[in-house]
PDB file of C-alpha atoms in Angstrom:
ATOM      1  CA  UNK A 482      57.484   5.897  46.912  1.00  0.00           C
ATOM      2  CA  UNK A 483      55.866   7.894  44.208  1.00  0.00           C
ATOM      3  CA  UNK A 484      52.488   7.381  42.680  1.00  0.00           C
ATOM      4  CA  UNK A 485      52.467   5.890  39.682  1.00  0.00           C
ATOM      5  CA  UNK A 486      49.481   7.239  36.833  1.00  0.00           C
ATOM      6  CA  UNK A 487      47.820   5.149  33.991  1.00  0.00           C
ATOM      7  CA  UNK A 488      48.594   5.654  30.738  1.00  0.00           C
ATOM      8  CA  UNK A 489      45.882   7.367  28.504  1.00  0.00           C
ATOM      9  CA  UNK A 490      44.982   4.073  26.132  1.00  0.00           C
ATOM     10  CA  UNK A 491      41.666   2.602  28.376  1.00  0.00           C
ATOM     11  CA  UNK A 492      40.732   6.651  28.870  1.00  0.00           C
ATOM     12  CA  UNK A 493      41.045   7.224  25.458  1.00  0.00           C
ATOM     13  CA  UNK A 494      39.191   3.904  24.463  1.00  0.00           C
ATOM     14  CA  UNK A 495      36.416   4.703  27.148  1.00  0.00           C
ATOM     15  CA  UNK A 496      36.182   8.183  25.751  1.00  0.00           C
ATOM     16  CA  UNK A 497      35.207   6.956  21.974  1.00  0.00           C
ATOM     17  CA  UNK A 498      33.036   4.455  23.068  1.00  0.00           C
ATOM     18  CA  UNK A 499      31.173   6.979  25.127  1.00  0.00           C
ATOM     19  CA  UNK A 500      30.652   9.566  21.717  1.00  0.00           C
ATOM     20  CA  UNK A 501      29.290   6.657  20.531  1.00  0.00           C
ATOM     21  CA  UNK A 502      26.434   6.596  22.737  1.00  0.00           C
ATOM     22  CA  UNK A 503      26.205  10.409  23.727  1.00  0.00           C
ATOM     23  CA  UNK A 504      22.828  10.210  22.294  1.00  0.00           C
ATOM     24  CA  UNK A 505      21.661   7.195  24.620  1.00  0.00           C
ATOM     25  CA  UNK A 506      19.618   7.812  27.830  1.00  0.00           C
ATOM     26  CA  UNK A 507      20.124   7.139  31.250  1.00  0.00           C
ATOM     27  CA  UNK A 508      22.970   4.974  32.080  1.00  0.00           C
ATOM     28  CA  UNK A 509      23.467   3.504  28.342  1.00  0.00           C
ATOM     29  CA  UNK A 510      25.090   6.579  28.039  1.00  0.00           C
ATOM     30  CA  UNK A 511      26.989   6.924  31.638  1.00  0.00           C
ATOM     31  CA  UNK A 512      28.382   3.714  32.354  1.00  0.00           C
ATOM     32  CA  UNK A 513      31.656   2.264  30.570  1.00  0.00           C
ATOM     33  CA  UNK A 514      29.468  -1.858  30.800  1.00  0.00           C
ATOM     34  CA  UNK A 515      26.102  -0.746  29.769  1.00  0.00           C
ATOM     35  CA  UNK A 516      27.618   1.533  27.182  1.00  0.00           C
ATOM     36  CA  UNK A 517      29.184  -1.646  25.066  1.00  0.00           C
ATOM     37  CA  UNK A 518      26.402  -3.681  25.626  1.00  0.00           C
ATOM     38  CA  UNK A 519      24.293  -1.101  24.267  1.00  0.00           C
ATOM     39  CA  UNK A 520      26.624  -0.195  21.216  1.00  0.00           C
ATOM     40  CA  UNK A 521      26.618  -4.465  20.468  1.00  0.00           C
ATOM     41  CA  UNK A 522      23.025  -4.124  20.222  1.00  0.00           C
ATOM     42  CA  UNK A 523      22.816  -0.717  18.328  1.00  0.00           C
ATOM     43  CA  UNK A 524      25.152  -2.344  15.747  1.00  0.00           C
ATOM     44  CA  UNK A 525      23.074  -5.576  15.266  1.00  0.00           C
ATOM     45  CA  UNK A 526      19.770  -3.381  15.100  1.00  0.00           C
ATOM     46  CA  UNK A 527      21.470  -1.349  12.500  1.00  0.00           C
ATOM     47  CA  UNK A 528      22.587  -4.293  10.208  1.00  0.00           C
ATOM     48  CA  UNK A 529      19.450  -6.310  10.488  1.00  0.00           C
ATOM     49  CA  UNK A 530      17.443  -3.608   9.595  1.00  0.00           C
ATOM     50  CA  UNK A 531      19.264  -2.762   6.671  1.00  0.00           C
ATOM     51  CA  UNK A 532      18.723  -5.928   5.119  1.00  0.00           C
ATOM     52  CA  UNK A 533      14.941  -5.491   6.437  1.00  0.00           C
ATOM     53  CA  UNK A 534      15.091  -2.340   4.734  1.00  0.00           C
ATOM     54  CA  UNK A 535      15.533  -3.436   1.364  1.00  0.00           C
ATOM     55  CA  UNK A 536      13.177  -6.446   1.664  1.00  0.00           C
ATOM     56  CA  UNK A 537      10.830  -3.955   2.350  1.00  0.00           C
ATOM     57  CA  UNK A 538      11.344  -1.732  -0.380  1.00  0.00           C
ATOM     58  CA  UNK A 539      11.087  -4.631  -2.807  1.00  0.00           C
ATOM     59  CA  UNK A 540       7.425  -5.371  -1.186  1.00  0.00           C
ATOM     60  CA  UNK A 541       6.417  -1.991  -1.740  1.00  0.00           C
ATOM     61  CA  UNK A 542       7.839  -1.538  -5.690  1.00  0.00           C
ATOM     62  CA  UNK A 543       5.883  -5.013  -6.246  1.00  0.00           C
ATOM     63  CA  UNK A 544       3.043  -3.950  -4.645  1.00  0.00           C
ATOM     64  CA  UNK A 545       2.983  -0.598  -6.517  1.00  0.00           C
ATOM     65  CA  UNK A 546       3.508  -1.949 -10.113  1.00  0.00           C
ATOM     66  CA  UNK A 547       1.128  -5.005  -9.607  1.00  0.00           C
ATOM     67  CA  UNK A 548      -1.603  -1.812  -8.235  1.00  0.00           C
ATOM     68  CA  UNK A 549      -1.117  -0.089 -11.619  1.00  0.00           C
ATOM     69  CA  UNK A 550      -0.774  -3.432 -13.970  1.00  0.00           C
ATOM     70  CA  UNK A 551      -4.314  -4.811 -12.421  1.00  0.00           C
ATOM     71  CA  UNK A 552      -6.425  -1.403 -13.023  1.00  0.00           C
ATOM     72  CA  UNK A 553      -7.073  -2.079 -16.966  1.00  0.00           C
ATOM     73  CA  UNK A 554      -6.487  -5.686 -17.201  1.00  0.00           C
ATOM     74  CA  UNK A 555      -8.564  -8.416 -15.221  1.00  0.00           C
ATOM     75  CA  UNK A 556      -6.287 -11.048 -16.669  1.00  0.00           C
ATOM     76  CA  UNK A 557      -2.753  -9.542 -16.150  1.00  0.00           C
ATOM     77  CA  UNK A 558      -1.059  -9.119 -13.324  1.00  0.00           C
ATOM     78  CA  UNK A 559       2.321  -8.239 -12.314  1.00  0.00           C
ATOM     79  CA  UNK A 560       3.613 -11.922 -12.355  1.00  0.00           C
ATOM     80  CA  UNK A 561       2.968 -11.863 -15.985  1.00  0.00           C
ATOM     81  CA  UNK A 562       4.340  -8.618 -16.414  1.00  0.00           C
ATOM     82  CA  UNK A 563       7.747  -9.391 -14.754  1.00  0.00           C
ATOM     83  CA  UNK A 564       7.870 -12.964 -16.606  1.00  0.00           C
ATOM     84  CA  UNK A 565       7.009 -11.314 -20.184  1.00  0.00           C
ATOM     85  CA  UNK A 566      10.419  -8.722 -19.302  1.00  0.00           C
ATOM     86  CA  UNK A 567      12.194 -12.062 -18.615  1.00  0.00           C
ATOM     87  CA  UNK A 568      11.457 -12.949 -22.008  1.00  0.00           C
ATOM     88  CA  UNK A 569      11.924 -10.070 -24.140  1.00  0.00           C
ATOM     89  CA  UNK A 570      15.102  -9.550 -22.346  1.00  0.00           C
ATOM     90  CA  UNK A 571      14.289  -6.293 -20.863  1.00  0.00           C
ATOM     91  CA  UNK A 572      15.924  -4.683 -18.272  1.00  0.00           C
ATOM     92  CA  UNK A 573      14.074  -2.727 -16.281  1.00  0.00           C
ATOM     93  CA  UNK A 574      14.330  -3.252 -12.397  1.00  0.00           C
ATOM     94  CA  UNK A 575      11.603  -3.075 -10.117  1.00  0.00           C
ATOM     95  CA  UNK A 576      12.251   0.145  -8.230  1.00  0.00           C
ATOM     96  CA  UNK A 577      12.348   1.840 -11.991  1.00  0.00           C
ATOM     97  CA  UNK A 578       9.157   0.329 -13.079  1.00  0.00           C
ATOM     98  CA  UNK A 579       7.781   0.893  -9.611  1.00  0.00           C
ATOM     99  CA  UNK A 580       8.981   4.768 -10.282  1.00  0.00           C
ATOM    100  CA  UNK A 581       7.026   4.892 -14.000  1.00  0.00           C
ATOM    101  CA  UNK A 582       4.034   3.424 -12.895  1.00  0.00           C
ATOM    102  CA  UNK A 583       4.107   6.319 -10.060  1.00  0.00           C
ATOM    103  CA  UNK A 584       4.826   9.037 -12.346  1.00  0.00           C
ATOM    104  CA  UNK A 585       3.135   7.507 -15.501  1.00  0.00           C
ATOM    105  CA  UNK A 586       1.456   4.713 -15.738  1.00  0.00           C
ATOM    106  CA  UNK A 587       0.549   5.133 -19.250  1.00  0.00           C
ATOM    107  CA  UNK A 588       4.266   4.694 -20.033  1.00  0.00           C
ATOM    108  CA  UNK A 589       3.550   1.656 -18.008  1.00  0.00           C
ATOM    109  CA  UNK A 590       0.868   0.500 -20.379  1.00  0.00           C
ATOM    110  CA  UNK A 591       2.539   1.205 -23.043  1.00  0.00           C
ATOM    111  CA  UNK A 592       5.508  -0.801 -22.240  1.00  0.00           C
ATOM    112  CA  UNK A 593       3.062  -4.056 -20.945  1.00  0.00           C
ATOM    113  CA  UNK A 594       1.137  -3.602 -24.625  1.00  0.00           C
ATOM    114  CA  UNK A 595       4.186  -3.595 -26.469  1.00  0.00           C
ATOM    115  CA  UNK A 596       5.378  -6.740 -24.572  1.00  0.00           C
ATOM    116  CA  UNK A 597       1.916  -8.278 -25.073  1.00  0.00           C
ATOM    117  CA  UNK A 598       1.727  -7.782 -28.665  1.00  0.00           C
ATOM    118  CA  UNK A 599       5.736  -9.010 -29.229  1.00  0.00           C
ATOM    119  CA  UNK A 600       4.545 -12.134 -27.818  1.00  0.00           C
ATOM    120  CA  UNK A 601       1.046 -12.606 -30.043  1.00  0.00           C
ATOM    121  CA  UNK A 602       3.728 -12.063 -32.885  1.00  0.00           C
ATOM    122  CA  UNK A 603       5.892 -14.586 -31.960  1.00  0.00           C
ATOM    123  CA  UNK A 604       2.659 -17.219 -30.923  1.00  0.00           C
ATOM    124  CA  UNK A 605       1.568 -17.011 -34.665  1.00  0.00           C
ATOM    125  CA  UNK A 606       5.728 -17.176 -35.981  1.00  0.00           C
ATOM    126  CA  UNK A 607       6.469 -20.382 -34.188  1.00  0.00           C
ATOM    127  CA  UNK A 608       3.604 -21.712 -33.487  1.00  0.00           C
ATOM    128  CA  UNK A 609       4.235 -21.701 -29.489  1.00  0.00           C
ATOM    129  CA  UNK A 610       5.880 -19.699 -27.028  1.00  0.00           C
ATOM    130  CA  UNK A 611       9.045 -21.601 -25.396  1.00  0.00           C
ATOM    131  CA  UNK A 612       9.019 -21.308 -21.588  1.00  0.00           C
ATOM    132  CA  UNK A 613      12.598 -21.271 -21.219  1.00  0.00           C
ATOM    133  CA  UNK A 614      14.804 -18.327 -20.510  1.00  0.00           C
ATOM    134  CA  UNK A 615      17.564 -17.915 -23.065  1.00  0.00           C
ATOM    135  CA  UNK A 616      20.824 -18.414 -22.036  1.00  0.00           C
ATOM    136  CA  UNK A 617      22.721 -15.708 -23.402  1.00  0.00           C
TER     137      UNK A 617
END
């Protein structure tokens, strides 16, 4: 009776899973079991820090804008800043006013006066300044 050979679909599967984790060491990248396990884990890492990632970012644009806002104003700070955009309907993103306040943070103050003073306008129009975002 003649030998009968495997077909080439596990090899093959084996094969990509093991380019995978060429760059592993030890047996991680050696052994068919500890090579999945490790690519499971690799995959998780990779997606959790991604999200971790832009959390992160986020913490640092905050932290950068409310650095610049807070070095000529006691009273302001970048709660106020980010509320007062809310209300003049402004769009400007963190990570572009983290990006001007990096590069220059007089545009910065320039943009936070402008807001400021809009508002003192309004206060002495109306009377008061509604609290409420507008809807459209």
């Amino acid at each position: 009776m003649t030998r009968i050979k495997r077909g080439y679909i596990a090899r093959r599967r084996r094969t990509k899973i093991r380019l995978f984790a060429s760059s592993f060491r030890g047996a991680h990248s050696r052994l068919t079991r500890t090579i999945t396990q490790q690519k499971i884990r690799a995959l998780v890492s990779s997606h959790r820090d991604r999200d971790k990632q832009k959390i992160n970012f986020r913490r640092l644009w905050i932290t950068r804008i409310n650095a610049v806002i807070r070095e000529t104003r006691v009273s302001y700070s970048y709660s106020k800043l980010i509320n007062d955009l809310y209300k003049r309907q402004l769009l400007l993103n963190r990570k572009i006013l983290a990006q001007i306040a990096i590069s220059n943070s007089n545009c910065l103050y320039m943009i936070s006066n402008e807001i400021r003073r809009k508002e003192v306008d309004c206060k002495e129009y109306t009377g008061k300044v509604s609290t409420k975002f507008p809807r459209e």
